[in-house]
Short mmCIF file of C-alpha atoms in Angstrom, two decimals:
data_model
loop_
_atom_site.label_atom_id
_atom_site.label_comp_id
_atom_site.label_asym_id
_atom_site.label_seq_id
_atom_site.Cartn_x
_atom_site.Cartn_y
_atom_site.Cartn_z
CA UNK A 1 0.00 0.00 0.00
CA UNK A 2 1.02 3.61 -0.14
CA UNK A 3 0.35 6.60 2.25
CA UNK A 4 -0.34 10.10 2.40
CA UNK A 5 -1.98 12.72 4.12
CA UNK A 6 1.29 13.77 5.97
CA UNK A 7 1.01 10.49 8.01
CA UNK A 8 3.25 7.27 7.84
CA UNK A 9 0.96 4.61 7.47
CA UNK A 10 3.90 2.34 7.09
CA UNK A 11 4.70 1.78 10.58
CA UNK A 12 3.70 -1.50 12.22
CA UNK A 13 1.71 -0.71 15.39
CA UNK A 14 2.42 -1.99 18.54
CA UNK A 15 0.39 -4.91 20.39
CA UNK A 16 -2.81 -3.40 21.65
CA UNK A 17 -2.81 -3.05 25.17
CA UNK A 18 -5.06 -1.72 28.27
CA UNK A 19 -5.30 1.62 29.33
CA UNK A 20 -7.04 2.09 32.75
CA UNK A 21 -9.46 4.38 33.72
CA UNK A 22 -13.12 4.62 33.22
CA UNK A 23 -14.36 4.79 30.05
CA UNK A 24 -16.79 7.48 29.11
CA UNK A 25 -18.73 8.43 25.75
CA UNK A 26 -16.38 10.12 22.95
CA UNK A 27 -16.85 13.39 21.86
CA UNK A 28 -15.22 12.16 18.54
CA UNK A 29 -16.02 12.74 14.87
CA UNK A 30 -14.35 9.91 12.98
CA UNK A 31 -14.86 8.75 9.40
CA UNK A 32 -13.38 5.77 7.09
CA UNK A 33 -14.69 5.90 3.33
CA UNK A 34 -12.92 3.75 0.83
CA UNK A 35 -13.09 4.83 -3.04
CA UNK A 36 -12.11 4.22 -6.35
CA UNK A 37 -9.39 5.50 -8.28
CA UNK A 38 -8.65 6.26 -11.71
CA UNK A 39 -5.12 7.11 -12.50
CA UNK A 40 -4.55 9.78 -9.99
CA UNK A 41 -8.58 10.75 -9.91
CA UNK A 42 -10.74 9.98 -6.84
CA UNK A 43 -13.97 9.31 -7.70
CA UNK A 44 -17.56 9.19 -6.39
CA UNK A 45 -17.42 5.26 -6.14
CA UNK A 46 -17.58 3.11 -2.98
CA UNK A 47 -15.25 0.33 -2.72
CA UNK A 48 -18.55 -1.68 -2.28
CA UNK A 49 -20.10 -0.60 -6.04
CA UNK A 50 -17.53 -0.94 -7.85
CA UNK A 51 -18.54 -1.77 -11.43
CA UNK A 52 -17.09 -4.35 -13.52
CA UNK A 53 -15.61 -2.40 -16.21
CA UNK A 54 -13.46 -5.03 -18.63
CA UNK A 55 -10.44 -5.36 -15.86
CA UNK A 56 -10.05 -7.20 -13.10
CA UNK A 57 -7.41 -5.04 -10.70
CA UNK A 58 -7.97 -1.63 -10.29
CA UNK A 59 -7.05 1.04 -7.68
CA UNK A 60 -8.62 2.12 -4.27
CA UNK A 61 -8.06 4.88 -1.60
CA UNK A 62 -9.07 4.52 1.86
CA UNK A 63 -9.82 8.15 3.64
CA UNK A 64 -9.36 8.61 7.20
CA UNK A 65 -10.35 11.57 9.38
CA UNK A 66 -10.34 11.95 12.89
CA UNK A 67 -11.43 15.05 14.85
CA UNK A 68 -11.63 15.16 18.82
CA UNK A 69 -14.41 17.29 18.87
CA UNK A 70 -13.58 19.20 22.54
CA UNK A 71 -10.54 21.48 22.84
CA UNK A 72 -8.12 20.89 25.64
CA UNK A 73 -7.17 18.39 28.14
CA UNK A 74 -7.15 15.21 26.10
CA UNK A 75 -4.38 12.90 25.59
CA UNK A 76 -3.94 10.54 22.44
CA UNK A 77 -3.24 7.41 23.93
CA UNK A 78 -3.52 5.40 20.43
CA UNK A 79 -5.06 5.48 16.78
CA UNK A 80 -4.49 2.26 14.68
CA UNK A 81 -5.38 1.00 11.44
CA UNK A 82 -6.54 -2.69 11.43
CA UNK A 83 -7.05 -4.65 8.52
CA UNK A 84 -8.80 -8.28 8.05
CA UNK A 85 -9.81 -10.75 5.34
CA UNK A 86 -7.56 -10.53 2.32
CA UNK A 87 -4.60 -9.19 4.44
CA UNK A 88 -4.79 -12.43 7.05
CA UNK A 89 -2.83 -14.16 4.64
CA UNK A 90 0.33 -12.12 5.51
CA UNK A 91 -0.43 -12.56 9.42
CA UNK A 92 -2.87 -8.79 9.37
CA UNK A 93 -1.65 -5.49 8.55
CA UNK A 94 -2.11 -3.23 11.91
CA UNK A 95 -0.20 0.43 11.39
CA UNK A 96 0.35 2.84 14.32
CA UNK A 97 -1.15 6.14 12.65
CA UNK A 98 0.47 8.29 15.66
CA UNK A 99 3.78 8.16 14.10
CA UNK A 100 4.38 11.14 11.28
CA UNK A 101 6.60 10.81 8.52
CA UNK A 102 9.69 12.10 10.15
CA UNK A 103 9.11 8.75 13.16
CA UNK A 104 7.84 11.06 15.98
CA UNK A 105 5.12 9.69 17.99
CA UNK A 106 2.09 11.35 19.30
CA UNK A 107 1.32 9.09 21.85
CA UNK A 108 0.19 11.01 25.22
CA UNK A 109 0.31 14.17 23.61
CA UNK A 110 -2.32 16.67 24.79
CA UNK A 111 -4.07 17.93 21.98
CA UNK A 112 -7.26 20.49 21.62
CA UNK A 113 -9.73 20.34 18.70
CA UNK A 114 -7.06 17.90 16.89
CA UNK A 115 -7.45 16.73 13.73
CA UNK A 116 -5.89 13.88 11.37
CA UNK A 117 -6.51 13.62 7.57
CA UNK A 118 -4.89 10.78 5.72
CA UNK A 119 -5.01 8.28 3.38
CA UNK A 120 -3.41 5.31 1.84
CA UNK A 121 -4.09 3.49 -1.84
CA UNK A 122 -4.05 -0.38 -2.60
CA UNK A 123 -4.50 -2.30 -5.68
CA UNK A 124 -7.60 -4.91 -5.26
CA UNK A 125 -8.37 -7.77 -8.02
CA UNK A 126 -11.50 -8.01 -8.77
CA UNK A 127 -11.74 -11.38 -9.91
CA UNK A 128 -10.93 -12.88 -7.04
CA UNK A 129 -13.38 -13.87 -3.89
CA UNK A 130 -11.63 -11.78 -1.03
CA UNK A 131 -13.02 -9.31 2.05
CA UNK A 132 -11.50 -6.36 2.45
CA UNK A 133 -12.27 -5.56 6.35
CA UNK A 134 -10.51 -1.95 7.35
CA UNK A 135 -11.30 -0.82 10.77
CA UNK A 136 -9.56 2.95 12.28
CA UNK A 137 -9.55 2.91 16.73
CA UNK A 138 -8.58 6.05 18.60
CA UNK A 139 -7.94 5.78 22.03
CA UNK A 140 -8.05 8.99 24.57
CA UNK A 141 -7.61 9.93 27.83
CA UNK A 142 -9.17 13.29 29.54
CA UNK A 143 -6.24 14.40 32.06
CA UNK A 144 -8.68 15.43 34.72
CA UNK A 145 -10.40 12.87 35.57
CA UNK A 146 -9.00 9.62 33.56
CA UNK A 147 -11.73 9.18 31.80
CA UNK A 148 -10.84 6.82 28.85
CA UNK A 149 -12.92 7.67 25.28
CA UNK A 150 -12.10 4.56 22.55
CA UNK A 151 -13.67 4.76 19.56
CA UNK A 152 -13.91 3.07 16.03
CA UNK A 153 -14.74 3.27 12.29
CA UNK A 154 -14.38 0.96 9.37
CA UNK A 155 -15.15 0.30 5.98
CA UNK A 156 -15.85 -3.27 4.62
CA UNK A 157 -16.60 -5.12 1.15
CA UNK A 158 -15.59 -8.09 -0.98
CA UNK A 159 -14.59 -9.02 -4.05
CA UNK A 160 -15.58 -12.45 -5.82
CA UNK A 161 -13.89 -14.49 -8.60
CA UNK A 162 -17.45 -14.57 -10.35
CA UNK A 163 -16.60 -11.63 -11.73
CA UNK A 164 -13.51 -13.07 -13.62
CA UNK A 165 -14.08 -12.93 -17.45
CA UNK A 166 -14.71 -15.56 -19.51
CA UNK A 167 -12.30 -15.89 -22.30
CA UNK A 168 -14.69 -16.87 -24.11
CA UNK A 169 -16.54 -13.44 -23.89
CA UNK A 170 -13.40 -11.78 -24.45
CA UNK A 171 -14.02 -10.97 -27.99
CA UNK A 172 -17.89 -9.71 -27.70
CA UNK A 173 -16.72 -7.75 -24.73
CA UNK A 174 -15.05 -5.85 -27.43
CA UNK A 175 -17.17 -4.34 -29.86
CA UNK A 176 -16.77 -1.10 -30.27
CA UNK A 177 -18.23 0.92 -34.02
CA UNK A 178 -17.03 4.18 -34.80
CA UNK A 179 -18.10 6.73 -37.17
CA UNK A 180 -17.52 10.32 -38.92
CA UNK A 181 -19.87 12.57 -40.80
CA UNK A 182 -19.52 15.70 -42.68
CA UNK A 183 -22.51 17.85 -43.20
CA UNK A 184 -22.66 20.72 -44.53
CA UNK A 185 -24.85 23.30 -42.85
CA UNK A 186 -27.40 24.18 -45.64
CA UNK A 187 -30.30 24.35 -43.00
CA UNK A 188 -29.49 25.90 -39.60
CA UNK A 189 -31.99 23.94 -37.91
CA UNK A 190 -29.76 20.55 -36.50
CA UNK A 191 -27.54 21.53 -39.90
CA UNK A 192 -29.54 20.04 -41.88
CA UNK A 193 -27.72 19.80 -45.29
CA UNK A 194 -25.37 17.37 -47.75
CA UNK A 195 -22.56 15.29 -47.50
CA UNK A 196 -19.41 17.28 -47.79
CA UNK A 197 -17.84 15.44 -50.51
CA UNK A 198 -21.18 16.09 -52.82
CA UNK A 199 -21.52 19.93 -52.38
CA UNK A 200 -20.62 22.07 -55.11
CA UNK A 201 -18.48 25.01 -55.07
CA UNK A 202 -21.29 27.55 -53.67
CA UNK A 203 -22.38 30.51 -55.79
CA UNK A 204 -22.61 33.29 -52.79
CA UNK A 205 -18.82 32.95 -51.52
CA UNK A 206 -16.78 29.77 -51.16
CA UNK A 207 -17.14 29.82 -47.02
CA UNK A 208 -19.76 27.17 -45.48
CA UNK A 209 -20.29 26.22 -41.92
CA UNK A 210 -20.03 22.69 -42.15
CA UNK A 211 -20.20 19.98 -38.89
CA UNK A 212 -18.18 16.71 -38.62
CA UNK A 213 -20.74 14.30 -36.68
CA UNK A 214 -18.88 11.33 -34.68
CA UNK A 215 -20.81 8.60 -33.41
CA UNK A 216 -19.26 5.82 -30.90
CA UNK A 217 -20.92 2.83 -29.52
CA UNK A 218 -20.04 0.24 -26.63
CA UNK A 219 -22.06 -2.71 -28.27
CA UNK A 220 -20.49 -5.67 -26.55
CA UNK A 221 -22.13 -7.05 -23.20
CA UNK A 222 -20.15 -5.65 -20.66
CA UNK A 223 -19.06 -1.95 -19.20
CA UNK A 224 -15.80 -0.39 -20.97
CA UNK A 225 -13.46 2.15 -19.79
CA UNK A 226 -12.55 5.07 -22.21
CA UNK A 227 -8.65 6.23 -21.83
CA UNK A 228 -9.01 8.61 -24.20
CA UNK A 229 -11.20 9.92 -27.40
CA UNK A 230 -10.80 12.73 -29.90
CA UNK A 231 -9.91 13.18 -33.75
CA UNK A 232 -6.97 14.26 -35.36
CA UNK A 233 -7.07 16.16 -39.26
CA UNK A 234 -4.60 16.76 -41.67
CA UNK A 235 -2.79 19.82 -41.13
CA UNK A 236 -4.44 20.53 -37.88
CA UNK A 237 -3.57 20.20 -34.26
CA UNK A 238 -5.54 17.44 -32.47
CA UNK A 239 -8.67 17.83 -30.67
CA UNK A 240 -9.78 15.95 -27.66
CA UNK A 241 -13.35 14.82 -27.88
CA UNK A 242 -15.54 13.74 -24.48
CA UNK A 243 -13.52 13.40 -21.27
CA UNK A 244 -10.68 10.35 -19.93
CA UNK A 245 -10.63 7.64 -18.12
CA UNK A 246 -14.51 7.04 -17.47
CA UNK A 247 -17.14 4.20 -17.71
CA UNK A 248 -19.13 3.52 -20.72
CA UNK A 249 -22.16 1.39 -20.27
CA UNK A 250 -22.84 -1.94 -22.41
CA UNK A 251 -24.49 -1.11 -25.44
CA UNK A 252 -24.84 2.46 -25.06
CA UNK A 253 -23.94 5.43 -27.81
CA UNK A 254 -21.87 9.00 -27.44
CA UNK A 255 -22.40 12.05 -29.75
CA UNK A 256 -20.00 14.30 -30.99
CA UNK A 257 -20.33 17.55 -33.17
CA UNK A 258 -17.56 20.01 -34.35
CA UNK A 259 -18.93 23.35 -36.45
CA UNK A 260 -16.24 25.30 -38.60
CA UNK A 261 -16.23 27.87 -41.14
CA UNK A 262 -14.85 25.89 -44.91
CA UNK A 263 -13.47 27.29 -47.80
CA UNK A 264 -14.96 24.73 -50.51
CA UNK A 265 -13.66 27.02 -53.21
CA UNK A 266 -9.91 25.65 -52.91
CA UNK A 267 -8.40 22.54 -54.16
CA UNK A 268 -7.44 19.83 -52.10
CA UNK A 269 -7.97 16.98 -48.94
CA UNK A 270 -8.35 16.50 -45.70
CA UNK A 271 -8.79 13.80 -43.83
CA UNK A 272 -10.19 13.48 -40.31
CA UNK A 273 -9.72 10.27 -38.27
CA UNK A 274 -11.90 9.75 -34.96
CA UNK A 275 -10.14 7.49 -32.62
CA UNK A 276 -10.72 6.04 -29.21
CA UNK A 277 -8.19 3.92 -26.56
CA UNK A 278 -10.39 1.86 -24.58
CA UNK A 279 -10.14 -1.25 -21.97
CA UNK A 280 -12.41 -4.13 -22.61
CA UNK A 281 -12.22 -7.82 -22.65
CA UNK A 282 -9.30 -6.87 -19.69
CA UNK A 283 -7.00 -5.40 -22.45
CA UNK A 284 -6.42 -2.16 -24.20
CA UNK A 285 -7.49 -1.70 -27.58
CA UNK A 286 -7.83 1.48 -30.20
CA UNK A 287 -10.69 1.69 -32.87
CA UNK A 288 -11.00 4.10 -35.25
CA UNK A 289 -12.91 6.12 -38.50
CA UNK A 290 -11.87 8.58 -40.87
CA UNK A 291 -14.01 10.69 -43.48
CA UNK A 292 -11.65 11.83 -46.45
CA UNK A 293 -12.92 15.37 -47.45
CA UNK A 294 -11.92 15.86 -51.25
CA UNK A 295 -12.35 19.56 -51.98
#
């Protein structure tokens, strides 16, 4: 795993032990979410809706904040990070969260309206039948009386190897239809009008709005993830189309439109290819269409 937040995570924590004194209610606001990632993106997604999207391993974030809601008098006694089910394997993975990245330890430090914000990423395979049990325990002690305040969040969900894809599927997973228009802009209402390649030089001025329409489609029976999608043109700089690195849904359809001002009254030929990167089938694949405009 990795860490952030300005908190080693890395540390082993120590054996959990007893602090005495009574134990009282805690005034504590504590949270552990759990979310996808894309690349370097955090997303919306809980670790326990993640869609299967053509791959089997992707990339989580677990989010931990800790606030000790009532200023002064307080001492941390602990905060650890326990984990269960798929790290058991390795004998658990318990981290002392009250050590900071330069090894000092917070432990029985006084603190007032203290806060912690970190987080730590892991790779999880989908495809695989596994729990993922993460559990966050402060521990704190109120120097006036002794009162003890321990309290505890966690996140849990699980993975299962029915979700592995059949290699048989593979190849319907994958199909993906792409394809390019040009219109020219006759009638301003939707640009209504005639294929680019069959309009004649006009007669009032050779400049025509015309509008390259590109049409993509996920047809195969599963979810895909788009890397990337735009068009490049000859002559041109390229031009992203839609966003990256985001879900498309089986058997659904995207729209593009690009308007521009063209001079039909000079000789020549462009030609505009539409091209997407894509993960499906649990591999990365390109498709692609081009319109040759012959002016």
């Amino acid at each position: 795993s990795e860490d952030g937040g300005g908190v080693n995570l890395a540390v082993l924590a120590p054996a959990p032990g007893t602090i005495s004194g009574p134990t009282v209610p805690c005034e504590i606001d504590m949270r552990v979410r759990c979310k996808l990632m894309r690349d370097t993106t955090v997303t919306n997604v809980d670790c326990e809706n993640i869609p299967m999207e053509g791959q089997c391993t992707v990339k989580v974030r677990y989010l931990y904040f800790v606030h000790t809601l009532k200023p002064g008098g307080t001492t941390l006694q602990s905060l650890t990070r326990y984990r269960k089910g798929a790290h058991e394997a390795n004998g658990g993975d318990n981290k002392n969260m009250l050590i900071d990245t330069n090894g000092v330890s917070s432990v029985g430090k006084t603190v007032s309206d203290w806060v912690l914000n970190a987080w730590e990423e892991e790779s999880v395979d989908l495809c695989s039948t596994n729990t993922y049990d993460t559990k966050v325990e402060l521990t704190t002690k109120k120097i006036s009386t002794g009162q003890v305040c321990s309290r505890s969040e966690g996140v849990k969900f699980s993975t299962s190897a029915a979700n592995a894809p059949d290699p048989s599927d593979v190849a319907e997973q994958c199909q993906v239809t792409m394809n390019v228009e040009c219109i020219v802009c006759i009638s301003n209402e939707g640009c209504g009008g005639t294929d680019c390649n069959y309009y004649a030089d006009p007669k009032n001025g050779c400049t025509k709005p015309i509008r390259y329409k590109y049409k993509f489609t996920n047809g195969g029976s599963s979810f895909i993830t788009i890397k990337s999608v735009g068009r490049t043109r000859t002559d041109e700089s390229s031009l992203p189309l839609g966003g990256t690195n985001y879900i498309m849904p089986k058997g659904s359809t995207q729209f593009f439109g690009e308007d521009i001002d063209f001079n039909f009254c000079d000789n020549g030929e462009k030609t505009t290819v539409f091209e997407a990167t894509v993960v499906c089938g649990g591999r990365t694949e390109t498709f692609n269409a081009d319109y040759k405009l012959i002016y």
